[in-house]
mmCIF file of C-alpha atoms in Angstrom:
data_model
loop_
_atom_site.group_PDB
_atom_site.id
_atom_site.type_symbol
_atom_site.label_atom_id
_atom_site.label_comp_id
_atom_site.label_asym_id
_atom_site.label_seq_id
_atom_site.Cartn_x
_atom_site.Cartn_y
_atom_site.Cartn_z
ATOM 1 C CA GLU A 96 -14.051 -83.845 33.343
ATOM 2 C CA GLU A 97 -11.968 -81.279 35.230
ATOM 3 C CA GLY A 98 -13.809 -82.192 38.429
ATOM 4 C CA ARG A 99 -12.907 -85.874 38.034
ATOM 5 C CA LYS A 100 -9.274 -84.936 37.448
ATOM 6 C CA GLY A 101 -9.280 -82.864 40.612
ATOM 7 C CA ASP A 102 -10.831 -85.733 42.603
ATOM 8 C CA ASN A 103 -8.229 -88.170 41.297
ATOM 9 C CA MET A 104 -5.408 -85.788 42.168
ATOM 10 C CA ALA A 105 -6.770 -85.275 45.663
ATOM 11 C CA ALA A 106 -7.103 -89.033 46.180
ATOM 12 C CA MET A 107 -3.519 -89.532 45.047
ATOM 13 C CA CYS A 108 -2.391 -86.861 47.481
ATOM 14 C CA ARG A 109 -4.189 -88.519 50.382
ATOM 15 C CA LEU A 110 -2.555 -91.857 49.606
ATOM 16 C CA ASN A 111 0.897 -90.340 49.327
ATOM 17 C CA MET A 112 0.528 -88.183 52.421
ATOM 18 C CA ALA A 113 -0.287 -91.264 54.452
ATOM 19 C CA GLY A 114 3.140 -92.676 53.675
ATOM 20 C CA CYS A 115 5.354 -89.649 53.018
ATOM 21 C CA GLY A 116 4.249 -86.989 55.458
ATOM 22 C CA TRP A 117 4.565 -83.224 55.201
ATOM 23 C CA LEU A 118 6.825 -83.106 52.117
ATOM 24 C CA VAL A 119 4.036 -84.537 49.973
ATOM 25 C CA LEU A 120 1.636 -82.091 51.557
ATOM 26 C CA LEU A 121 3.623 -79.208 50.071
ATOM 27 C CA GLY A 122 3.068 -80.577 46.584
ATOM 28 C CA CYS A 123 -0.593 -81.327 47.185
ATOM 29 C CA LEU A 124 -1.472 -77.858 48.429
ATOM 30 C CA HIS A 125 -1.388 -76.668 44.826
ATOM 31 C CA VAL A 126 -3.843 -79.206 43.381
ATOM 32 C CA SER A 127 -6.702 -76.711 43.433
ATOM 33 C CA ALA A 128 -4.523 -74.141 41.660
ATOM 34 C CA TRP A 129 -3.726 -76.340 38.654
ATOM 35 C CA SER A 130 -4.655 -74.514 35.478
ATOM 36 C CA THR A 131 -6.217 -75.599 32.216
ATOM 37 C CA CYS A 132 -3.441 -75.068 29.688
ATOM 38 C CA ALA A 133 -3.427 -75.182 25.910
ATOM 39 C CA PRO A 134 -3.377 -78.766 24.567
ATOM 40 C CA HIS A 135 0.125 -78.446 23.096
ATOM 41 C CA VAL A 136 1.538 -77.729 26.570
ATOM 42 C CA CYS A 137 0.555 -81.258 27.592
ATOM 43 C CA THR A 138 1.394 -83.002 24.304
ATOM 44 C CA GLY A 139 4.570 -81.151 23.435
ATOM 45 C CA VAL A 140 3.376 -80.719 19.830
ATOM 46 C CA ALA A 141 3.183 -77.107 18.696
ATOM 47 C CA PRO A 142 -0.169 -76.087 17.164
ATOM 48 C CA GLU A 143 -0.463 -75.241 13.464
ATOM 49 C CA SER A 144 -1.844 -71.821 12.661
ATOM 50 C CA MET A 145 -2.917 -70.621 9.210
ATOM 51 C CA VAL A 146 -3.541 -67.064 10.382
ATOM 52 C CA CYS A 147 -0.819 -64.547 9.679
ATOM 53 C CA PRO A 148 0.440 -62.865 12.864
ATOM 54 C CA THR A 149 0.582 -59.130 13.368
ATOM 55 C CA THR A 150 3.904 -57.409 13.932
ATOM 56 C CA SER A 151 4.384 -56.799 17.646
ATOM 57 C CA ARG A 152 6.631 -54.302 19.402
ATOM 58 C CA ALA A 153 8.902 -57.095 20.639
ATOM 59 C CA ARG A 154 12.620 -56.350 20.602
ATOM 60 C CA SER A 155 15.589 -58.615 21.178
ATOM 61 C CA ASP A 156 16.943 -58.474 24.713
ATOM 62 C CA PRO A 157 19.370 -61.398 24.896
ATOM 63 C CA ILE A 158 20.281 -62.930 28.241
ATOM 64 C CA LEU A 159 23.992 -63.355 27.635
ATOM 65 C CA VAL A 160 24.681 -65.132 30.913
ATOM 66 C CA LEU A 161 22.791 -68.159 29.603
ATOM 67 C CA GLU A 162 24.330 -70.615 27.186
ATOM 68 C CA PRO A 163 23.710 -69.963 23.466
ATOM 69 C CA GLN A 164 20.976 -72.088 21.915
ATOM 70 C CA ASN A 165 20.286 -73.486 18.462
ATOM 71 C CA LEU A 166 17.130 -72.283 16.733
ATOM 72 C CA TYR A 167 15.931 -74.392 13.793
ATOM 73 C CA PHE A 168 13.694 -72.809 11.141
ATOM 74 C CA ARG A 169 11.909 -75.022 8.610
ATOM 75 C CA ASN A 170 10.000 -73.506 5.717
ATOM 76 C CA ALA A 171 6.771 -75.427 5.131
ATOM 77 C CA ALA A 172 5.290 -72.708 2.902
ATOM 78 C CA SER A 173 4.953 -73.134 -0.863
ATOM 79 C CA PHE A 174 7.141 -70.075 -1.457
ATOM 80 C CA ALA A 175 10.459 -68.746 -0.172
ATOM 81 C CA ALA A 176 10.690 -67.042 3.222
ATOM 82 C CA GLU A 177 13.232 -64.614 4.627
ATOM 83 C CA VAL A 178 14.468 -65.076 8.197
ATOM 84 C CA LEU A 179 15.184 -61.817 10.015
ATOM 85 C CA TYR A 180 16.624 -60.968 13.423
ATOM 86 C CA VAL A 181 14.920 -58.129 15.301
ATOM 87 C CA GLY A 182 17.485 -55.859 16.930
ATOM 88 C CA LYS A 183 17.137 -53.903 20.145
ATOM 89 C CA ASP A 184 16.018 -50.841 18.151
ATOM 90 C CA GLY A 185 13.349 -52.840 16.301
ATOM 91 C CA ASP A 186 15.184 -52.984 12.973
ATOM 92 C CA GLU A 187 14.892 -56.249 11.061
ATOM 93 C CA ILE A 188 18.278 -57.683 10.072
ATOM 94 C CA PRO A 189 18.165 -60.241 7.218
ATOM 95 C CA HIS A 190 19.920 -63.522 7.948
ATOM 96 C CA ALA A 191 18.845 -65.969 5.251
ATOM 97 C CA ILE A 192 16.258 -66.843 2.611
ATOM 98 C CA LEU A 193 14.828 -70.346 2.913
ATOM 99 C CA ALA A 194 13.459 -72.085 -0.156
ATOM 100 C CA PRO A 195 10.270 -74.163 0.263
ATOM 101 C CA GLY A 196 11.126 -77.236 2.327
ATOM 102 C CA ALA A 197 14.501 -75.870 3.453
ATOM 103 C CA ARG A 198 15.706 -76.143 7.064
ATOM 104 C CA ARG A 199 18.512 -74.279 8.800
ATOM 105 C CA ASP A 200 19.739 -73.653 12.323
ATOM 106 C CA PHE A 201 20.709 -70.270 13.753
ATOM 107 C CA PRO A 202 22.708 -69.638 16.938
ATOM 108 C CA THR A 203 20.690 -67.494 19.316
ATOM 109 C CA PHE A 204 20.270 -66.446 22.927
ATOM 110 C CA SER A 205 17.291 -66.548 25.214
ATOM 111 C CA GLY A 206 15.431 -63.266 24.715
ATOM 112 C CA ASP A 207 16.182 -62.926 20.995
ATOM 113 C CA VAL A 208 13.303 -62.125 18.623
ATOM 114 C CA TRP A 209 13.108 -63.535 15.099
ATOM 115 C CA ARG A 210 10.677 -63.028 12.227
ATOM 116 C CA ALA A 211 9.975 -64.668 8.885
ATOM 117 C CA ARG A 212 8.479 -62.819 5.923
ATOM 118 C CA ALA A 213 7.184 -64.035 2.568
ATOM 119 C CA VAL A 214 9.417 -63.628 -0.481
ATOM 120 C CA ARG A 215 7.041 -63.324 -3.453
ATOM 121 C CA PRO A 216 8.327 -60.572 -5.779
ATOM 122 C CA GLY A 217 5.593 -59.043 -7.889
ATOM 123 C CA GLN A 218 2.866 -61.111 -6.231
ATOM 124 C CA ALA A 219 0.251 -60.479 -3.578
ATOM 125 C CA GLY A 220 1.557 -61.084 -0.079
ATOM 126 C CA ASP A 221 5.194 -60.209 -0.762
ATOM 127 C CA GLY A 222 6.818 -59.192 2.521
ATOM 128 C CA VAL A 223 3.871 -60.356 4.637
ATOM 129 C CA LEU A 224 4.802 -61.443 8.174
ATOM 130 C CA LEU A 225 4.508 -65.224 8.418
ATOM 131 C CA LEU A 226 5.958 -65.829 11.858
ATOM 132 C CA GLU A 227 7.336 -64.070 14.926
ATOM 133 C CA HIS A 228 9.266 -66.089 17.478
ATOM 134 C CA GLN A 229 10.907 -65.087 20.740
ATOM 135 C CA GLU A 230 13.467 -67.526 22.034
ATOM 136 C CA GLY A 231 13.332 -68.144 25.753
ATOM 137 C CA MET A 232 13.355 -70.554 28.616
ATOM 138 C CA VAL A 233 10.654 -73.197 28.851
ATOM 139 C CA LYS A 234 8.369 -71.962 31.607
ATOM 140 C CA VAL A 235 7.020 -74.870 33.616
ATOM 141 C CA GLU A 236 3.377 -74.560 34.698
ATOM 142 C CA ALA A 237 1.094 -76.728 36.791
ATOM 143 C CA CYS A 238 -1.271 -77.886 34.065
ATOM 144 C CA ALA A 239 -4.172 -80.299 34.386
ATOM 145 C CA CYS A 240 -2.841 -82.689 31.749
ATOM 146 C CA PRO A 241 -3.993 -86.201 30.840
ATOM 147 C CA GLN A 242 -2.006 -88.718 32.882
ATOM 148 C CA PRO A 243 0.020 -91.247 30.888
ATOM 149 C CA GLU A 244 1.383 -94.145 32.886
ATOM 150 C CA PHE A 245 4.728 -93.406 34.497
ATOM 151 C CA ILE A 246 7.288 -96.061 33.537
ATOM 152 C CA ASP A 247 10.711 -95.616 35.081
ATOM 153 C CA CYS A 248 13.614 -96.623 32.831
ATOM 154 C CA LYS A 249 15.527 -97.612 35.987
ATOM 155 C CA LYS A 250 18.818 -96.641 34.435
ATOM 156 C CA PRO A 251 21.790 -95.032 36.178
ATOM 157 C CA PRO A 252 22.185 -91.294 35.565
ATOM 158 C CA PHE A 253 23.689 -90.425 32.176
ATOM 159 C CA MET A 254 27.182 -89.037 32.754
ATOM 160 C CA GLY A 255 28.238 -88.567 29.108
ATOM 161 C CA PRO A 256 29.942 -88.078 26.827
ATOM 162 C CA ARG A 257 27.401 -86.962 24.209
ATOM 163 C CA TRP A 258 27.944 -88.036 20.612
ATOM 164 C CA THR A 259 25.149 -85.971 19.006
ATOM 165 C CA LYS A 260 24.990 -82.232 18.427
ATOM 166 C CA SER A 261 24.072 -80.446 21.634
ATOM 167 C CA ASP A 262 20.928 -78.332 21.616
ATOM 168 C CA PRO A 263 20.829 -76.794 25.084
ATOM 169 C CA VAL A 264 17.485 -75.917 26.657
ATOM 170 C CA VAL A 265 16.660 -74.216 29.956
ATOM 171 C CA PHE A 266 13.569 -74.974 32.055
ATOM 172 C CA GLU A 267 12.281 -72.477 34.616
ATOM 173 C CA ASN A 268 9.932 -73.744 37.303
ATOM 174 C CA ARG A 269 6.883 -71.517 37.718
ATOM 175 C CA ALA A 270 4.526 -74.263 38.837
ATOM 176 C CA GLY A 271 4.605 -73.187 42.461
ATOM 177 C CA LEU A 272 5.832 -76.608 43.673
ATOM 178 C CA PRO A 273 8.951 -78.770 43.276
ATOM 179 C CA VAL A 274 9.141 -80.674 39.988
ATOM 180 C CA ASP A 275 11.234 -83.456 38.467
ATOM 181 C CA LEU A 276 12.428 -83.393 34.871
ATOM 182 C CA PHE A 277 12.367 -86.628 32.861
ATOM 183 C CA TRP A 278 13.552 -87.515 29.376
ATOM 184 C CA TRP A 279 10.939 -89.674 27.648
ATOM 185 C CA ASN A 280 12.373 -92.022 25.013
ATOM 186 C CA GLY A 281 8.981 -93.140 23.761
ATOM 187 C CA THR A 282 8.836 -96.147 26.074
ATOM 188 C CA CYS A 283 10.011 -95.123 29.524
ATOM 189 C CA GLU A 284 11.185 -92.033 31.391
ATOM 190 C CA GLU A 285 14.671 -91.274 32.650
ATOM 191 C CA LEU A 286 15.254 -88.730 35.414
ATOM 192 C CA VAL A 287 17.609 -85.973 34.216
ATOM 193 C CA SER A 288 17.258 -83.572 37.128
ATOM 194 C CA TRP A 289 18.725 -86.128 39.539
ATOM 195 C CA PRO A 290 21.312 -83.672 40.988
ATOM 196 C CA ARG A 291 18.392 -81.640 42.412
ATOM 197 C CA ILE A 292 17.555 -83.489 45.601
ATOM 198 C CA GLY A 293 13.886 -82.841 46.339
ATOM 199 C CA GLY A 294 13.234 -81.627 42.808
ATOM 200 C CA ILE A 295 13.666 -78.337 40.981
ATOM 201 C CA GLN A 296 12.275 -75.783 43.392
ATOM 202 C CA ASN A 297 9.831 -73.037 42.451
ATOM 203 C CA MET A 298 11.478 -70.261 40.338
ATOM 204 C CA GLN A 299 14.662 -72.283 39.928
ATOM 205 C CA GLN A 300 16.180 -72.932 36.492
ATOM 206 C CA GLN A 301 17.580 -76.144 35.105
ATOM 207 C CA GLY A 302 19.704 -76.338 31.957
ATOM 208 C CA VAL A 303 19.850 -79.560 29.944
ATOM 209 C CA GLN A 304 22.209 -80.638 27.160
ATOM 210 C CA ALA A 305 19.618 -82.099 24.811
ATOM 211 C CA SER A 306 19.228 -82.833 21.099
ATOM 212 C CA GLN A 307 16.607 -81.697 18.625
ATOM 213 C CA GLY A 308 13.607 -84.041 18.826
ATOM 214 C CA HIS A 309 14.011 -84.933 22.495
ATOM 215 C CA THR A 310 10.832 -84.947 24.575
ATOM 216 C CA PHE A 311 10.803 -84.021 28.251
ATOM 217 C CA ARG A 312 8.090 -84.615 30.830
ATOM 218 C CA ILE A 313 7.784 -82.456 33.921
ATOM 219 C CA ARG A 314 6.185 -84.118 36.923
ATOM 220 C CA ASN A 315 5.256 -83.202 40.472
ATOM 221 C CA SER A 316 8.229 -84.298 42.578
ATOM 222 C CA PHE A 317 5.983 -85.758 45.282
ATOM 223 C CA THR A 318 3.071 -87.310 43.357
ATOM 224 C CA GLN A 319 4.665 -87.929 39.919
ATOM 225 C CA GLN A 320 1.633 -86.179 38.422
ATOM 226 C CA LEU A 321 2.374 -84.996 34.864
ATOM 227 C CA LEU A 322 2.372 -81.193 34.691
ATOM 228 C CA MET A 323 3.763 -80.530 31.222
ATOM 229 C CA GLN A 324 5.471 -82.085 28.235
ATOM 230 C CA HIS A 325 7.926 -80.305 25.960
ATOM 231 C CA THR A 326 9.553 -81.417 22.715
ATOM 232 C CA LEU A 327 12.524 -79.689 21.125
ATOM 233 C CA SER A 328 11.170 -79.121 17.629
ATOM 234 C CA ASP A 329 11.649 -76.856 14.627
ATOM 235 C CA VAL A 330 10.100 -73.429 14.363
ATOM 236 C CA VAL A 331 7.906 -74.063 11.326
ATOM 237 C CA ILE A 332 7.214 -71.296 8.819
ATOM 238 C CA ARG A 333 3.833 -71.755 7.167
ATOM 239 C CA GLY A 334 1.983 -69.907 4.451
ATOM 240 C CA CYS A 335 -1.039 -67.986 5.687
ATOM 241 C CA ASP A 336 -4.239 -66.870 3.985
ATOM 242 C CA ASP A 337 -4.126 -63.319 5.291
ATOM 243 C CA GLY A 338 -0.978 -62.580 3.330
ATOM 244 C CA SER A 339 -1.540 -64.103 -0.065
ATOM 245 C CA LYS A 340 -5.177 -65.012 -0.618
ATOM 246 C CA LEU A 341 -6.650 -61.998 1.128
ATOM 247 C CA GLY A 342 -4.133 -59.754 -0.616
ATOM 248 C CA ALA A 343 -5.064 -61.228 -3.977
ATOM 249 C CA THR A 344 -8.765 -60.868 -3.157
ATOM 250 C CA PHE A 345 -8.226 -57.209 -2.269
ATOM 251 C CA GLU A 346 -6.427 -56.567 -5.555
ATOM 252 C CA LEU A 347 -9.130 -58.431 -7.468
ATOM 253 C CA ASP A 348 -11.839 -56.367 -5.793
ATOM 254 C CA MET A 349 -9.956 -53.191 -6.685
ATOM 255 C CA LEU A 350 -9.739 -54.287 -10.329
ATOM 256 C CA ARG A 351 -13.446 -55.053 -10.359
ATOM 257 C CA MET A 352 -14.253 -51.610 -8.954
ATOM 258 C CA GLN A 353 -12.006 -49.916 -11.497
ATOM 259 C CA THR A 354 -13.561 -51.945 -14.327
ATOM 260 C CA ALA A 355 -17.074 -51.003 -13.189
ATOM 261 C CA ALA A 356 -16.104 -47.325 -12.977
ATOM 262 C CA LEU A 357 -14.583 -47.396 -16.481
ATOM 263 C CA ALA A 358 -17.702 -49.132 -17.858
ATOM 264 C CA ALA A 359 -19.952 -46.464 -16.319
ATOM 265 C CA GLU A 360 -17.738 -43.721 -17.730
ATOM 266 C CA ARG A 361 -17.877 -45.389 -21.153
ATOM 267 C CA ARG A 362 -21.679 -45.500 -21.062
ATOM 268 C CA GLU A 363 -21.840 -41.840 -20.057
ATOM 269 C CA LEU A 364 -19.481 -40.792 -22.863
ATOM 270 C CA HIS A 365 -21.454 -42.887 -25.361
ATOM 271 C CA ASP A 366 -24.714 -41.192 -24.349
ATOM 272 C CA LYS A 367 -23.133 -37.725 -24.597
ATOM 273 C CA LEU A 368 -21.599 -38.490 -27.987
ATOM 274 C CA THR A 369 -24.910 -39.870 -29.301
ATOM 275 C CA PHE A 370 -26.731 -36.725 -28.197
ATOM 276 C CA GLU A 371 -24.120 -34.385 -29.712
ATOM 277 C CA LEU A 372 -24.126 -36.279 -33.027
ATOM 278 C CA ALA A 373 -27.922 -36.231 -33.198
ATOM 279 C CA SER A 374 -27.945 -32.470 -32.542
ATOM 280 C CA LEU A 375 -25.299 -31.888 -35.227
ATOM 281 C CA VAL A 376 -27.165 -34.013 -37.809
ATOM 282 C CA ALA A 377 -30.401 -32.133 -37.103
ATOM 283 C CA ALA A 378 -28.679 -28.774 -37.471
ATOM 284 C CA LEU A 379 -27.005 -29.806 -40.731
ATOM 285 C CA LYS A 380 -30.278 -31.135 -42.153
ATOM 286 C CA ASN A 381 -32.059 -27.907 -41.336
ATOM 287 C CA SER A 382 -29.309 -25.780 -42.875
ATOM 288 C CA ALA A 383 -29.103 -27.865 -46.078
ATOM 289 C CA GLY A 384 -32.902 -27.800 -46.552
ATOM 290 C CA ASN A 385 -33.039 -24.012 -46.326
ATOM 291 C CA ARG A 386 -30.250 -23.558 -48.869
ATOM 292 C CA SER A 387 -31.840 -25.973 -51.354
ATOM 293 C CA SER A 388 -35.230 -24.261 -51.125
ATOM 294 C CA GLN A 389 -33.725 -20.838 -51.748
ATOM 295 C CA ALA A 390 -31.712 -22.066 -54.724
ATOM 296 C CA GLY A 391 -34.773 -23.680 -56.335
ATOM 297 C CA HIS A 392 -36.892 -20.522 -56.128
ATOM 298 C CA GLN A 393 -34.119 -18.326 -57.533
ATOM 299 C CA SER A 394 -33.513 -20.474 -60.631
ATOM 300 C CA GLY A 395 -37.192 -21.216 -61.229
ATOM 301 C CA THR A 396 -36.387 -24.895 -61.621
ATOM 302 C CA ASP A 397 -38.625 -27.502 -60.046
ATOM 303 C CA PHE A 398 -37.986 -31.216 -59.894
ATOM 304 C CA PRO A 399 -40.011 -33.249 -62.427
ATOM 305 C CA PRO A 400 -43.092 -34.958 -61.120
ATOM 306 C CA GLY A 401 -42.299 -38.173 -59.332
ATOM 307 C CA VAL A 402 -38.608 -37.252 -58.858
ATOM 308 C CA ILE A 403 -37.255 -36.905 -55.364
ATOM 309 C CA GLY A 404 -34.223 -34.807 -54.699
ATOM 310 C CA VAL A 405 -32.100 -36.183 -51.851
ATOM 311 C CA SER A 406 -29.538 -34.020 -50.101
ATOM 312 C CA PRO A 407 -26.224 -35.531 -48.962
ATOM 313 C CA LEU A 408 -27.663 -35.697 -45.430
ATOM 314 C CA GLY A 409 -30.820 -37.541 -46.511
ATOM 315 C CA SER A 410 -33.190 -34.502 -46.631
ATOM 316 C CA LEU A 411 -36.164 -35.006 -48.936
ATOM 317 C CA ILE A 412 -36.295 -32.277 -51.551
ATOM 318 C CA GLY A 413 -39.313 -31.841 -53.802
ATOM 319 C CA ALA A 414 -41.240 -34.575 -52.003
ATOM 320 C CA ALA A 415 -44.425 -32.647 -52.604
ATOM 321 C CA GLY A 416 -44.261 -33.689 -56.320
ATOM 322 C CA LEU A 417 -45.193 -37.210 -55.307
ATOM 323 C CA PHE A 418 -48.413 -36.119 -53.789
ATOM 324 C CA GLY A 419 -49.365 -33.315 -56.137
ATOM 325 C CA LYS A 420 -49.706 -29.665 -55.324
#
């Protein structure tokens, strides 16, 4: 599959080079270097993960020269979650508690680090890390993406004014070749990087006044090959098994171990008590039998034939009378 993609790209380059010359050649030199990226880089849809992350050593290092951005958290977990800002010293600063299903935006800068932790007082998984997010520029890569048909909206450049809330985003070109930035409205694509004649050059940045939900496609400036797709979407907080279910399983296992240990201790105490009681009963029987025998000889009184004397502990006294002497 990757080989066919490479052949198609090369064929496209040959066709374009025949009509456009050395400028197209610059974009085609990187065909062999295109990388296989994660699927969400090409679709713009963030992957869902049910695995709880581990706390990293990331610290906020905001780039204040860039325009502030809006970060939207949405709690998709079945329990409340606390949103925390990670300072430069690593301390977590509480900002808000989101109920299940709640959504809220937070002003932030590129380079800021945020975390979300479970709020489950008295339950397994309380305080477990659910998410760690570092805000930053969208780094453009040269990915071997599926190639949707390019349909130009053929509209004049948008000059404003905007009537929706502005959610600024910054793209940084690390693809190694010039790229064009398009806004995709679901039907056609509109060029938004039109002031950059020849495309956004390698390692250049391009800021865009966008809105949450907008989808952008990044294409090779010379071949229009799709390199990436990015959608401005919420940072979704999800419940994860490692925090709650595994925590509950651990506690359940501990209870089972403690119960087994207590049961073994109970059996041991029962055996010891049974042995001690049996020893005491035997000693008492022996002592009572001796005293009864001595008392009978001193008084000269024997039990009548056929009569059995029974001590309080069940000792048989005078049993010989049943069988004769």
